[in-house]
mmCIF file of C-alpha atoms in Angstrom:
data_model
loop_
_atom_site.group_PDB
_atom_site.id
_atom_site.type_symbol
_atom_site.label_atom_id
_atom_site.label_comp_id
_atom_site.label_asym_id
_atom_site.label_seq_id
_atom_site.Cartn_x
_atom_site.Cartn_y
_atom_site.Cartn_z
ATOM 1 C CA UNK G 6 167.140 48.940 -221.213
ATOM 2 C CA UNK G 7 163.764 47.756 -221.936
ATOM 3 C CA UNK G 8 161.858 50.144 -224.471
ATOM 4 C CA UNK G 9 159.035 52.360 -222.627
ATOM 5 C CA UNK G 10 156.130 54.413 -223.114
ATOM 6 C CA UNK G 11 158.302 57.645 -223.021
ATOM 7 C CA UNK G 12 160.395 56.312 -225.953
ATOM 8 C CA UNK G 13 157.460 55.453 -227.815
ATOM 9 C CA UNK G 14 156.009 59.279 -227.144
ATOM 10 C CA UNK G 15 159.853 61.264 -227.895
ATOM 11 C CA UNK G 16 159.894 59.037 -230.977
ATOM 12 C CA UNK G 17 156.465 60.178 -231.964
ATOM 13 C CA UNK G 18 157.128 63.542 -232.041
ATOM 14 C CA UNK G 19 160.132 64.075 -232.996
ATOM 15 C CA UNK G 20 159.854 62.047 -236.071
ATOM 16 C CA UNK G 21 156.631 64.110 -237.017
ATOM 17 C CA UNK G 22 157.884 67.517 -235.884
ATOM 18 C CA UNK G 23 160.884 67.415 -237.879
ATOM 19 C CA UNK G 24 163.056 70.383 -239.042
ATOM 20 C CA UNK G 25 161.052 72.557 -240.960
ATOM 21 C CA UNK G 26 162.333 72.014 -244.477
ATOM 22 C CA UNK G 27 160.521 73.453 -248.079
ATOM 23 C CA UNK G 28 156.544 72.772 -248.746
ATOM 24 C CA UNK G 29 157.072 69.360 -251.309
ATOM 25 C CA UNK G 30 159.813 67.756 -249.230
ATOM 26 C CA UNK G 31 157.474 68.276 -245.725
ATOM 27 C CA UNK G 32 154.517 66.664 -247.990
ATOM 28 C CA UNK G 33 157.002 63.694 -249.615
ATOM 29 C CA UNK G 34 157.968 63.272 -245.749
ATOM 30 C CA UNK G 35 154.188 63.226 -244.230
ATOM 31 C CA UNK G 36 153.176 60.765 -247.343
ATOM 32 C CA UNK G 37 149.867 62.854 -247.559
ATOM 33 C CA UNK G 38 148.157 65.943 -245.504
ATOM 34 C CA UNK G 39 144.673 65.351 -244.190
ATOM 35 C CA UNK G 40 142.490 68.597 -244.895
ATOM 36 C CA UNK G 41 139.547 70.073 -243.772
ATOM 37 C CA UNK G 42 137.195 73.142 -244.134
ATOM 38 C CA UNK G 43 137.134 74.539 -240.754
ATOM 39 C CA UNK G 44 138.772 77.450 -240.986
ATOM 40 C CA UNK G 45 139.695 78.214 -236.771
ATOM 41 C CA UNK G 46 141.697 80.052 -237.086
ATOM 42 C CA UNK G 47 143.290 78.616 -240.268
ATOM 43 C CA UNK G 48 142.199 75.269 -242.462
ATOM 44 C CA UNK G 49 144.060 72.091 -241.080
ATOM 45 C CA UNK G 50 146.722 71.197 -243.592
ATOM 46 C CA UNK G 51 147.881 75.128 -242.899
ATOM 47 C CA UNK G 52 147.799 74.398 -239.430
ATOM 48 C CA UNK G 53 149.608 71.212 -239.810
ATOM 49 C CA UNK G 54 152.189 72.683 -242.627
ATOM 50 C CA UNK G 55 153.231 75.773 -240.093
ATOM 51 C CA UNK G 56 154.986 73.278 -238.336
ATOM 52 C CA UNK G 57 156.765 71.642 -240.884
ATOM 53 C CA UNK G 58 157.844 74.373 -243.596
ATOM 54 C CA UNK G 59 159.874 76.903 -243.394
ATOM 55 C CA UNK G 60 157.932 80.565 -243.747
ATOM 56 C CA UNK G 61 154.799 78.972 -244.072
ATOM 57 C CA UNK G 62 151.639 81.010 -243.732
ATOM 58 C CA UNK G 63 147.911 80.125 -243.666
ATOM 59 C CA UNK G 64 146.720 79.299 -247.268
ATOM 60 C CA UNK G 65 149.660 78.996 -249.308
ATOM 61 C CA UNK G 66 149.143 75.316 -250.175
ATOM 62 C CA UNK G 67 146.300 76.084 -251.702
ATOM 63 C CA UNK G 68 147.840 79.394 -253.501
ATOM 64 C CA UNK G 69 150.933 77.019 -255.088
ATOM 65 C CA UNK G 70 148.624 73.661 -255.536
ATOM 66 C CA UNK G 71 148.113 74.309 -259.383
ATOM 67 C CA UNK G 72 152.137 74.534 -259.713
ATOM 68 C CA UNK G 73 152.812 71.271 -257.621
ATOM 69 C CA UNK G 74 152.875 67.742 -258.197
ATOM 70 C CA UNK G 75 150.506 67.275 -256.030
ATOM 71 C CA UNK G 76 146.750 65.469 -256.051
ATOM 72 C CA UNK G 77 143.570 66.160 -253.682
ATOM 73 C CA UNK G 78 141.833 62.840 -253.043
ATOM 74 C CA UNK G 79 140.297 60.524 -250.200
ATOM 75 C CA UNK G 80 143.274 58.173 -248.872
ATOM 76 C CA UNK G 81 142.410 57.085 -245.073
ATOM 77 C CA UNK G 82 140.685 60.471 -244.733
ATOM 78 C CA UNK G 83 140.724 63.348 -247.554
ATOM 79 C CA UNK G 84 143.639 65.282 -248.301
ATOM 80 C CA UNK G 85 146.943 66.307 -250.359
ATOM 81 C CA UNK G 86 148.707 63.476 -251.618
ATOM 82 C CA UNK G 87 151.749 63.223 -254.265
ATOM 83 C CA UNK G 88 151.083 62.781 -257.858
ATOM 84 C CA UNK G 89 153.077 59.130 -257.543
ATOM 85 C CA UNK G 90 150.834 58.140 -254.215
ATOM 86 C CA UNK G 91 147.719 58.882 -255.534
ATOM 87 C CA UNK G 92 148.651 56.359 -258.175
ATOM 88 C CA UNK G 93 149.009 53.424 -256.457
ATOM 89 C CA UNK G 94 144.606 53.768 -255.532
ATOM 90 C CA UNK G 95 143.468 54.067 -259.365
ATOM 91 C CA UNK G 96 142.295 53.345 -261.669
ATOM 92 C CA UNK G 97 139.221 53.348 -257.897
ATOM 93 C CA UNK G 98 136.276 51.068 -258.778
ATOM 94 C CA UNK G 99 134.035 53.027 -256.084
ATOM 95 C CA UNK G 100 131.267 50.925 -253.931
ATOM 96 C CA UNK G 101 128.279 52.662 -255.140
ATOM 97 C CA UNK G 102 127.360 50.930 -258.527
ATOM 98 C CA UNK G 103 126.274 54.028 -261.198
ATOM 99 C CA UNK G 104 123.061 53.679 -263.405
ATOM 100 C CA UNK G 105 124.060 53.648 -267.363
ATOM 101 C CA UNK G 106 121.849 56.780 -267.291
ATOM 102 C CA UNK G 107 124.022 58.833 -264.749
ATOM 103 C CA UNK G 108 127.323 57.654 -266.280
ATOM 104 C CA UNK G 109 125.907 59.197 -269.941
ATOM 105 C CA UNK G 110 125.811 61.890 -267.643
ATOM 106 C CA UNK G 111 129.078 61.993 -266.558
ATOM 107 C CA UNK G 112 130.262 61.427 -269.838
ATOM 108 C CA UNK G 113 128.653 64.358 -271.053
ATOM 109 C CA UNK G 114 130.134 66.637 -268.696
ATOM 110 C CA UNK G 115 133.783 65.251 -268.651
ATOM 111 C CA UNK G 116 133.394 66.521 -272.653
ATOM 112 C CA UNK G 117 132.082 70.069 -271.196
ATOM 113 C CA UNK G 118 135.269 70.069 -269.079
ATOM 114 C CA UNK G 119 137.510 68.604 -271.693
ATOM 115 C CA UNK G 120 136.370 71.467 -274.281
ATOM 116 C CA UNK G 121 136.580 74.293 -271.466
ATOM 117 C CA UNK G 122 140.212 73.427 -269.643
ATOM 118 C CA UNK G 123 139.060 73.931 -266.041
ATOM 119 C CA UNK G 124 135.215 74.607 -264.906
ATOM 120 C CA UNK G 125 133.581 76.016 -261.738
ATOM 121 C CA UNK G 126 130.507 73.534 -260.535
ATOM 122 C CA UNK G 127 128.481 77.078 -261.461
ATOM 123 C CA UNK G 128 129.455 76.701 -265.241
ATOM 124 C CA UNK G 129 128.340 72.459 -264.656
ATOM 125 C CA UNK G 130 125.403 73.881 -263.238
ATOM 126 C CA UNK G 131 123.946 76.600 -265.657
ATOM 127 C CA UNK G 132 124.604 74.306 -268.415
ATOM 128 C CA UNK G 133 123.251 71.446 -267.207
ATOM 129 C CA UNK G 134 120.591 72.407 -264.952
ATOM 130 C CA UNK G 135 120.506 68.842 -263.430
ATOM 131 C CA UNK G 136 118.729 70.045 -260.537
ATOM 132 C CA UNK G 137 118.941 69.881 -256.642
ATOM 133 C CA UNK G 138 119.227 66.060 -254.540
ATOM 134 C CA UNK G 139 119.336 65.411 -250.694
ATOM 135 C CA UNK G 140 123.304 65.095 -249.308
ATOM 136 C CA UNK G 141 124.206 63.015 -246.729
ATOM 137 C CA UNK G 142 123.806 64.830 -243.908
ATOM 138 C CA UNK G 143 120.070 65.658 -245.133
ATOM 139 C CA UNK G 144 120.069 69.188 -246.349
ATOM 140 C CA UNK G 145 119.960 70.078 -250.084
ATOM 141 C CA UNK G 146 122.883 70.594 -252.438
ATOM 142 C CA UNK G 147 122.936 71.428 -256.202
ATOM 143 C CA UNK G 148 123.246 67.756 -258.005
ATOM 144 C CA UNK G 149 125.946 68.925 -260.500
ATOM 145 C CA UNK G 150 127.997 69.551 -257.355
ATOM 146 C CA UNK G 151 127.239 65.350 -256.085
ATOM 147 C CA UNK G 152 127.780 64.409 -259.588
ATOM 148 C CA UNK G 153 131.288 66.175 -259.706
ATOM 149 C CA UNK G 154 132.404 64.960 -256.901
ATOM 150 C CA UNK G 155 131.589 61.480 -257.586
ATOM 151 C CA UNK G 156 133.600 61.853 -261.115
ATOM 152 C CA UNK G 157 136.407 63.260 -258.706
ATOM 153 C CA UNK G 158 136.492 60.008 -256.513
ATOM 154 C CA UNK G 159 136.209 57.394 -259.905
ATOM 155 C CA UNK G 160 139.370 59.605 -261.233
ATOM 156 C CA UNK G 161 137.204 61.334 -263.834
ATOM 157 C CA UNK G 162 137.972 64.660 -263.092
ATOM 158 C CA UNK G 163 140.784 66.009 -260.761
ATOM 159 C CA UNK G 164 140.969 69.302 -258.502
ATOM 160 C CA UNK G 165 142.671 71.879 -260.560
ATOM 161 C CA UNK G 166 142.902 74.223 -257.602
ATOM 162 C CA UNK G 167 140.196 76.117 -255.232
ATOM 163 C CA UNK G 168 138.558 79.251 -255.986
ATOM 164 C CA UNK G 169 137.600 80.098 -252.546
ATOM 165 C CA UNK G 170 138.121 76.827 -250.675
ATOM 166 C CA UNK G 171 135.438 75.692 -253.997
ATOM 167 C CA UNK G 172 137.288 72.767 -256.099
ATOM 168 C CA UNK G 173 137.664 73.540 -259.514
ATOM 169 C CA UNK G 174 137.866 70.984 -261.923
ATOM 170 C CA UNK G 175 139.340 69.861 -265.303
ATOM 171 C CA UNK G 176 139.956 66.186 -266.449
ATOM 172 C CA UNK G 177 141.814 63.535 -265.421
ATOM 173 C CA UNK G 178 143.202 62.510 -268.065
ATOM 174 C CA UNK G 179 144.609 58.709 -267.287
ATOM 175 C CA UNK G 180 141.384 58.497 -265.148
ATOM 176 C CA UNK G 181 137.765 56.792 -265.614
ATOM 177 C CA UNK G 182 136.537 53.401 -263.186
ATOM 178 C CA UNK G 183 138.388 50.291 -265.216
ATOM 179 C CA UNK G 184 136.842 47.041 -266.169
ATOM 180 C CA UNK G 185 140.305 45.306 -265.931
ATOM 181 C CA UNK G 186 141.330 43.711 -262.627
ATOM 182 C CA UNK G 187 145.549 44.055 -261.897
ATOM 183 C CA UNK G 188 146.787 41.375 -260.717
ATOM 184 C CA UNK G 189 146.963 39.674 -257.733
ATOM 185 C CA UNK G 190 150.393 40.579 -256.941
ATOM 186 C CA UNK G 191 150.242 44.103 -258.447
ATOM 187 C CA UNK G 192 147.244 44.331 -255.636
ATOM 188 C CA UNK G 193 149.669 43.148 -252.871
ATOM 189 C CA UNK G 194 152.530 45.780 -254.059
ATOM 190 C CA UNK G 195 149.882 48.376 -254.187
ATOM 191 C CA UNK G 196 148.389 47.738 -250.689
ATOM 192 C CA UNK G 197 151.679 46.988 -248.666
ATOM 193 C CA UNK G 198 153.008 50.875 -250.659
ATOM 194 C CA UNK G 199 149.843 52.711 -249.148
ATOM 195 C CA UNK G 200 150.258 50.769 -245.525
ATOM 196 C CA UNK G 201 153.417 52.294 -245.139
ATOM 197 C CA UNK G 202 152.784 54.947 -246.327
ATOM 198 C CA UNK G 203 149.998 55.198 -243.144
ATOM 199 C CA UNK G 204 152.793 53.920 -240.739
ATOM 200 C CA UNK G 205 155.326 56.586 -241.809
ATOM 201 C CA UNK G 206 152.682 58.952 -240.683
ATOM 202 C CA UNK G 207 151.118 57.606 -237.265
ATOM 203 C CA UNK G 208 153.815 55.796 -236.242
ATOM 204 C CA UNK G 209 154.630 54.491 -233.430
ATOM 205 C CA UNK G 210 150.756 53.558 -233.539
ATOM 206 C CA UNK G 211 148.923 50.729 -231.137
ATOM 207 C CA UNK G 212 148.249 47.412 -233.091
ATOM 208 C CA UNK G 213 144.195 48.730 -233.200
ATOM 209 C CA UNK G 214 145.478 51.685 -235.322
ATOM 210 C CA UNK G 215 146.893 50.086 -237.505
ATOM 211 C CA UNK G 216 143.742 48.207 -237.664
ATOM 212 C CA UNK G 217 141.409 51.126 -237.783
ATOM 213 C CA UNK G 218 143.195 52.996 -240.137
ATOM 214 C CA UNK G 219 144.082 49.667 -243.126
ATOM 215 C CA UNK G 220 139.449 49.977 -242.790
ATOM 216 C CA UNK G 221 139.562 53.097 -243.540
ATOM 217 C CA UNK G 222 141.649 52.670 -246.707
ATOM 218 C CA UNK G 223 138.664 50.751 -247.880
ATOM 219 C CA UNK G 224 137.621 54.400 -248.810
ATOM 220 C CA UNK G 225 140.734 54.825 -250.991
ATOM 221 C CA UNK G 226 140.867 51.486 -252.762
ATOM 222 C CA UNK G 227 137.411 50.156 -252.512
ATOM 223 C CA UNK G 228 138.215 47.965 -255.014
ATOM 224 C CA UNK G 229 140.377 46.064 -252.924
ATOM 225 C CA UNK G 230 138.765 44.729 -250.209
ATOM 226 C CA UNK G 231 138.465 41.696 -250.161
ATOM 227 C CA UNK G 232 143.116 42.253 -250.056
ATOM 228 C CA UNK G 233 143.001 44.468 -246.955
ATOM 229 C CA UNK G 234 143.120 41.370 -244.645
ATOM 230 C CA UNK G 235 146.160 39.680 -246.033
ATOM 231 C CA UNK G 236 147.613 43.045 -246.673
ATOM 232 C CA UNK G 237 147.181 44.064 -242.741
ATOM 233 C CA UNK G 238 148.962 40.249 -241.740
ATOM 234 C CA UNK G 239 152.033 41.125 -243.942
ATOM 235 C CA UNK G 240 152.541 44.525 -242.517
ATOM 236 C CA UNK G 241 152.266 42.741 -238.897
ATOM 237 C CA UNK G 242 154.936 40.639 -240.007
ATOM 238 C CA UNK G 243 157.129 43.755 -241.478
ATOM 239 C CA UNK G 244 157.161 45.913 -239.110
ATOM 240 C CA UNK G 245 158.802 46.523 -235.952
ATOM 241 C CA UNK G 246 156.945 45.649 -232.566
ATOM 242 C CA UNK G 247 157.077 45.602 -229.019
ATOM 243 C CA UNK G 248 154.564 45.192 -226.198
ATOM 244 C CA UNK G 249 154.581 47.975 -223.375
ATOM 245 C CA UNK G 250 151.942 48.376 -221.080
ATOM 246 C CA UNK G 251 150.439 45.781 -222.038
ATOM 247 C CA UNK G 252 149.734 47.566 -225.302
ATOM 248 C CA UNK G 253 151.359 45.857 -228.876
ATOM 249 C CA UNK G 254 153.327 48.847 -230.982
ATOM 250 C CA UNK G 255 154.617 49.427 -234.490
ATOM 251 C CA UNK G 256 156.690 51.298 -236.299
ATOM 252 C CA UNK G 257 158.673 50.867 -239.579
ATOM 253 C CA UNK G 258 161.740 48.132 -239.130
ATOM 254 C CA UNK G 259 164.473 50.369 -240.529
ATOM 255 C CA UNK G 260 163.579 52.636 -237.328
ATOM 256 C CA UNK G 261 164.815 52.287 -233.724
ATOM 257 C CA UNK G 262 162.357 53.777 -231.369
ATOM 258 C CA UNK G 263 164.326 53.911 -228.250
ATOM 259 C CA UNK G 264 167.859 55.777 -230.768
ATOM 260 C CA UNK G 265 169.072 58.617 -228.750
ATOM 261 C CA UNK G 266 168.423 60.850 -231.732
ATOM 262 C CA UNK G 267 165.282 61.000 -231.300
ATOM 263 C CA UNK G 268 164.900 64.606 -229.144
ATOM 264 C CA UNK G 269 162.279 66.924 -228.067
ATOM 265 C CA UNK G 270 162.958 70.408 -227.879
ATOM 266 C CA UNK G 271 161.512 73.207 -225.838
ATOM 267 C CA UNK G 272 158.815 74.129 -227.824
ATOM 268 C CA UNK G 273 154.943 75.234 -227.649
ATOM 269 C CA UNK G 274 153.015 74.228 -230.338
ATOM 270 C CA UNK G 275 149.603 74.826 -230.735
ATOM 271 C CA UNK G 276 148.406 72.058 -232.967
ATOM 272 C CA UNK G 277 145.223 71.143 -235.389
ATOM 273 C CA UNK G 278 143.012 68.110 -234.257
ATOM 274 C CA UNK G 279 144.195 66.564 -237.614
ATOM 275 C CA UNK G 280 147.700 66.587 -236.769
ATOM 276 C CA UNK G 281 149.426 63.293 -237.013
ATOM 277 C CA UNK G 282 150.895 64.289 -233.117
ATOM 278 C CA UNK G 283 147.827 63.756 -231.995
ATOM 279 C CA UNK G 284 145.055 62.422 -234.719
ATOM 280 C CA UNK G 285 145.438 58.732 -232.933
ATOM 281 C CA UNK G 286 142.816 59.488 -230.226
ATOM 282 C CA UNK G 287 143.936 55.851 -228.620
ATOM 283 C CA UNK G 288 147.537 56.343 -229.187
ATOM 284 C CA UNK G 289 147.006 59.951 -227.294
ATOM 285 C CA UNK G 290 145.371 58.903 -224.404
ATOM 286 C CA UNK G 291 148.136 55.911 -223.583
ATOM 287 C CA UNK G 292 150.504 59.361 -224.207
ATOM 288 C CA UNK G 293 149.142 61.745 -222.319
ATOM 289 C CA UNK G 294 146.847 60.366 -220.347
ATOM 290 C CA UNK G 295 143.493 62.217 -220.764
ATOM 291 C CA UNK G 296 140.517 62.042 -223.521
ATOM 292 C CA UNK G 297 140.871 64.230 -226.306
ATOM 293 C CA UNK G 298 137.474 65.245 -227.914
ATOM 294 C CA UNK G 299 136.923 66.961 -231.646
ATOM 295 C CA UNK G 300 133.713 68.765 -230.290
ATOM 296 C CA UNK G 301 133.163 71.523 -233.557
ATOM 297 C CA UNK G 302 130.193 68.888 -234.503
ATOM 298 C CA UNK G 303 128.934 68.506 -230.464
ATOM 299 C CA UNK G 304 125.603 70.891 -229.646
ATOM 300 C CA UNK G 305 127.558 74.025 -227.873
ATOM 301 C CA UNK G 306 126.441 72.826 -224.895
ATOM 302 C CA UNK G 307 127.634 69.983 -224.714
ATOM 303 C CA UNK G 308 131.330 71.133 -225.296
ATOM 304 C CA UNK G 309 133.784 70.408 -222.801
ATOM 305 C CA UNK G 310 136.914 71.981 -224.501
ATOM 306 C CA UNK G 311 136.008 73.952 -227.361
ATOM 307 C CA UNK G 312 134.164 74.262 -231.038
ATOM 308 C CA UNK G 313 138.173 73.725 -232.338
ATOM 309 C CA UNK G 314 140.682 73.192 -229.574
ATOM 310 C CA UNK G 315 143.939 72.920 -230.644
ATOM 311 C CA UNK G 316 146.093 70.532 -228.958
ATOM 312 C CA UNK G 317 148.770 72.575 -226.981
ATOM 313 C CA UNK G 318 152.016 70.391 -226.940
ATOM 314 C CA UNK G 319 154.979 71.672 -224.318
ATOM 315 C CA UNK G 320 158.576 69.382 -224.789
ATOM 316 C CA UNK G 321 157.117 66.183 -224.671
ATOM 317 C CA UNK G 322 153.589 66.585 -223.197
ATOM 318 C CA UNK G 323 150.094 67.744 -224.596
ATOM 319 C CA UNK G 324 149.270 69.585 -221.106
ATOM 320 C CA UNK G 325 145.816 71.318 -222.211
ATOM 321 C CA UNK G 326 144.223 73.419 -225.154
ATOM 322 C CA UNK G 327 144.505 76.514 -227.151
ATOM 323 C CA UNK G 328 140.955 78.134 -228.207
ATOM 324 C CA UNK G 329 142.143 80.728 -230.573
ATOM 325 C CA UNK G 330 140.148 82.983 -232.654
ATOM 326 C CA UNK G 331 141.330 86.390 -234.854
ATOM 327 C CA UNK G 332 138.288 89.331 -233.294
ATOM 328 C CA UNK G 333 139.194 92.453 -234.562
ATOM 329 C CA UNK G 334 142.119 91.819 -237.068
ATOM 330 C CA UNK G 335 144.146 90.719 -233.736
ATOM 331 C CA UNK G 336 144.616 86.574 -232.556
ATOM 332 C CA UNK G 337 142.542 85.835 -229.202
ATOM 333 C CA UNK G 338 144.400 82.854 -227.587
ATOM 334 C CA UNK G 339 141.996 81.396 -224.535
ATOM 335 C CA UNK G 340 144.621 78.683 -222.891
ATOM 336 C CA UNK G 341 143.481 75.714 -220.949
ATOM 337 C CA UNK G 342 144.901 72.902 -219.014
ATOM 338 C CA UNK G 343 144.311 69.746 -218.401
ATOM 339 C CA UNK G 344 146.058 70.254 -214.441
ATOM 340 C CA UNK G 345 143.928 73.141 -214.016
ATOM 341 C CA UNK G 346 146.889 75.238 -213.855
ATOM 342 C CA UNK G 347 149.112 76.749 -215.969
ATOM 343 C CA UNK G 348 153.143 75.571 -215.989
ATOM 344 C CA UNK G 349 155.133 77.866 -214.237
ATOM 345 C CA UNK G 350 158.236 79.563 -214.322
ATOM 346 C CA UNK G 351 160.265 82.066 -217.141
ATOM 347 C CA UNK G 352 160.842 79.117 -220.008
ATOM 348 C CA UNK G 353 156.968 78.236 -220.617
ATOM 349 C CA UNK G 354 155.995 82.330 -220.614
ATOM 350 C CA UNK G 355 158.830 82.732 -223.123
ATOM 351 C CA UNK G 356 157.510 79.423 -225.256
ATOM 352 C CA UNK G 357 153.875 80.056 -225.428
ATOM 353 C CA UNK G 358 154.847 83.945 -226.690
ATOM 354 C CA UNK G 359 156.939 82.890 -229.049
ATOM 355 C CA UNK G 360 154.403 80.521 -230.395
ATOM 356 C CA UNK G 361 152.021 82.907 -230.476
ATOM 357 C CA UNK G 362 154.390 85.281 -232.539
ATOM 358 C CA UNK G 363 154.357 82.470 -234.810
ATOM 359 C CA UNK G 364 150.911 82.170 -235.065
ATOM 360 C CA UNK G 365 150.319 85.884 -235.953
ATOM 361 C CA UNK G 366 153.136 85.741 -238.809
ATOM 362 C CA UNK G 367 151.048 82.875 -240.189
ATOM 363 C CA UNK G 368 147.566 84.669 -240.164
ATOM 364 C CA UNK G 369 149.537 87.530 -241.735
ATOM 365 C CA UNK G 370 148.552 89.564 -238.108
ATOM 366 C CA UNK G 371 152.183 90.421 -238.269
ATOM 367 C CA UNK G 372 155.243 90.899 -239.976
ATOM 368 C CA UNK G 373 157.842 88.421 -239.880
ATOM 369 C CA UNK G 374 160.349 89.648 -237.220
ATOM 370 C CA UNK G 375 164.064 90.871 -238.858
#
């Protein structure tokens, strides 16, 4: 039987929304977890993990991070990676070359952090008085914060933990920009491994989406810009592929997209805009026939879905979205449907009630049943 869009849709949902497991196993299966600071009603990393980790509650990743073999860093987007995956990208050579004076500042700050062990940005600012600078979106921010961000990106520092959402830094012992150039075969092997991480998380994906994500990989490994094109060619050769309804699709070579093992349950799920099931807007439109948009940075008057609309998955269809908030200590969930109508029948009603109950427990608004 020929492969269909129904096969691919079912495969995408079932392989990503795997049976809930431990936190580290879930992150290992995902490969990396995208982070976002907006809390509506929780941060993106928490909303992603709550579907995949047994008994997960909001903020758990941040609380447990200092004791886990994880790193915060930029990959194709910013988030959390196992240390082994993080090591594939370093030593990183940033696109922006620092002046000798900037490097002198960085080395002084690194020595300061090494002496104290763990340092909050305000301690660096108080000690060095770097002043203020214009940030990337045109506002004003502390120059120390910008320097620490750059040091973290270059591998001089690592995020040790967070305090109130603020990154607190320690020295990354093996870090720092290196002048040495890796042999071409090592660069190729690392790029292949990084692209496989991308495919593992977002498969099945349109060929155009793979190209887009490999371009985003330039943020994680800018030093290998010239090698990315060949790595993409190799990936297209080793992955499985099929043309379905005029679109070229790709997925891991050791998986069958039409296997009967890919089964979708009767659960309703409210997904973060950054969840791997819905992240690829190109694939989203192909699978569900309507354009989802993340509108947090859209002017309120121009929003159609809402500030932080959570795609609403029912069985194997994203049929609408929810605007969810905590108001006066209670969960306020406004659900909307693409068709304009809520699906009829008790199964859907019960599934919605169960999802909202899970959301309340996840947010700490209700104690778990039993």
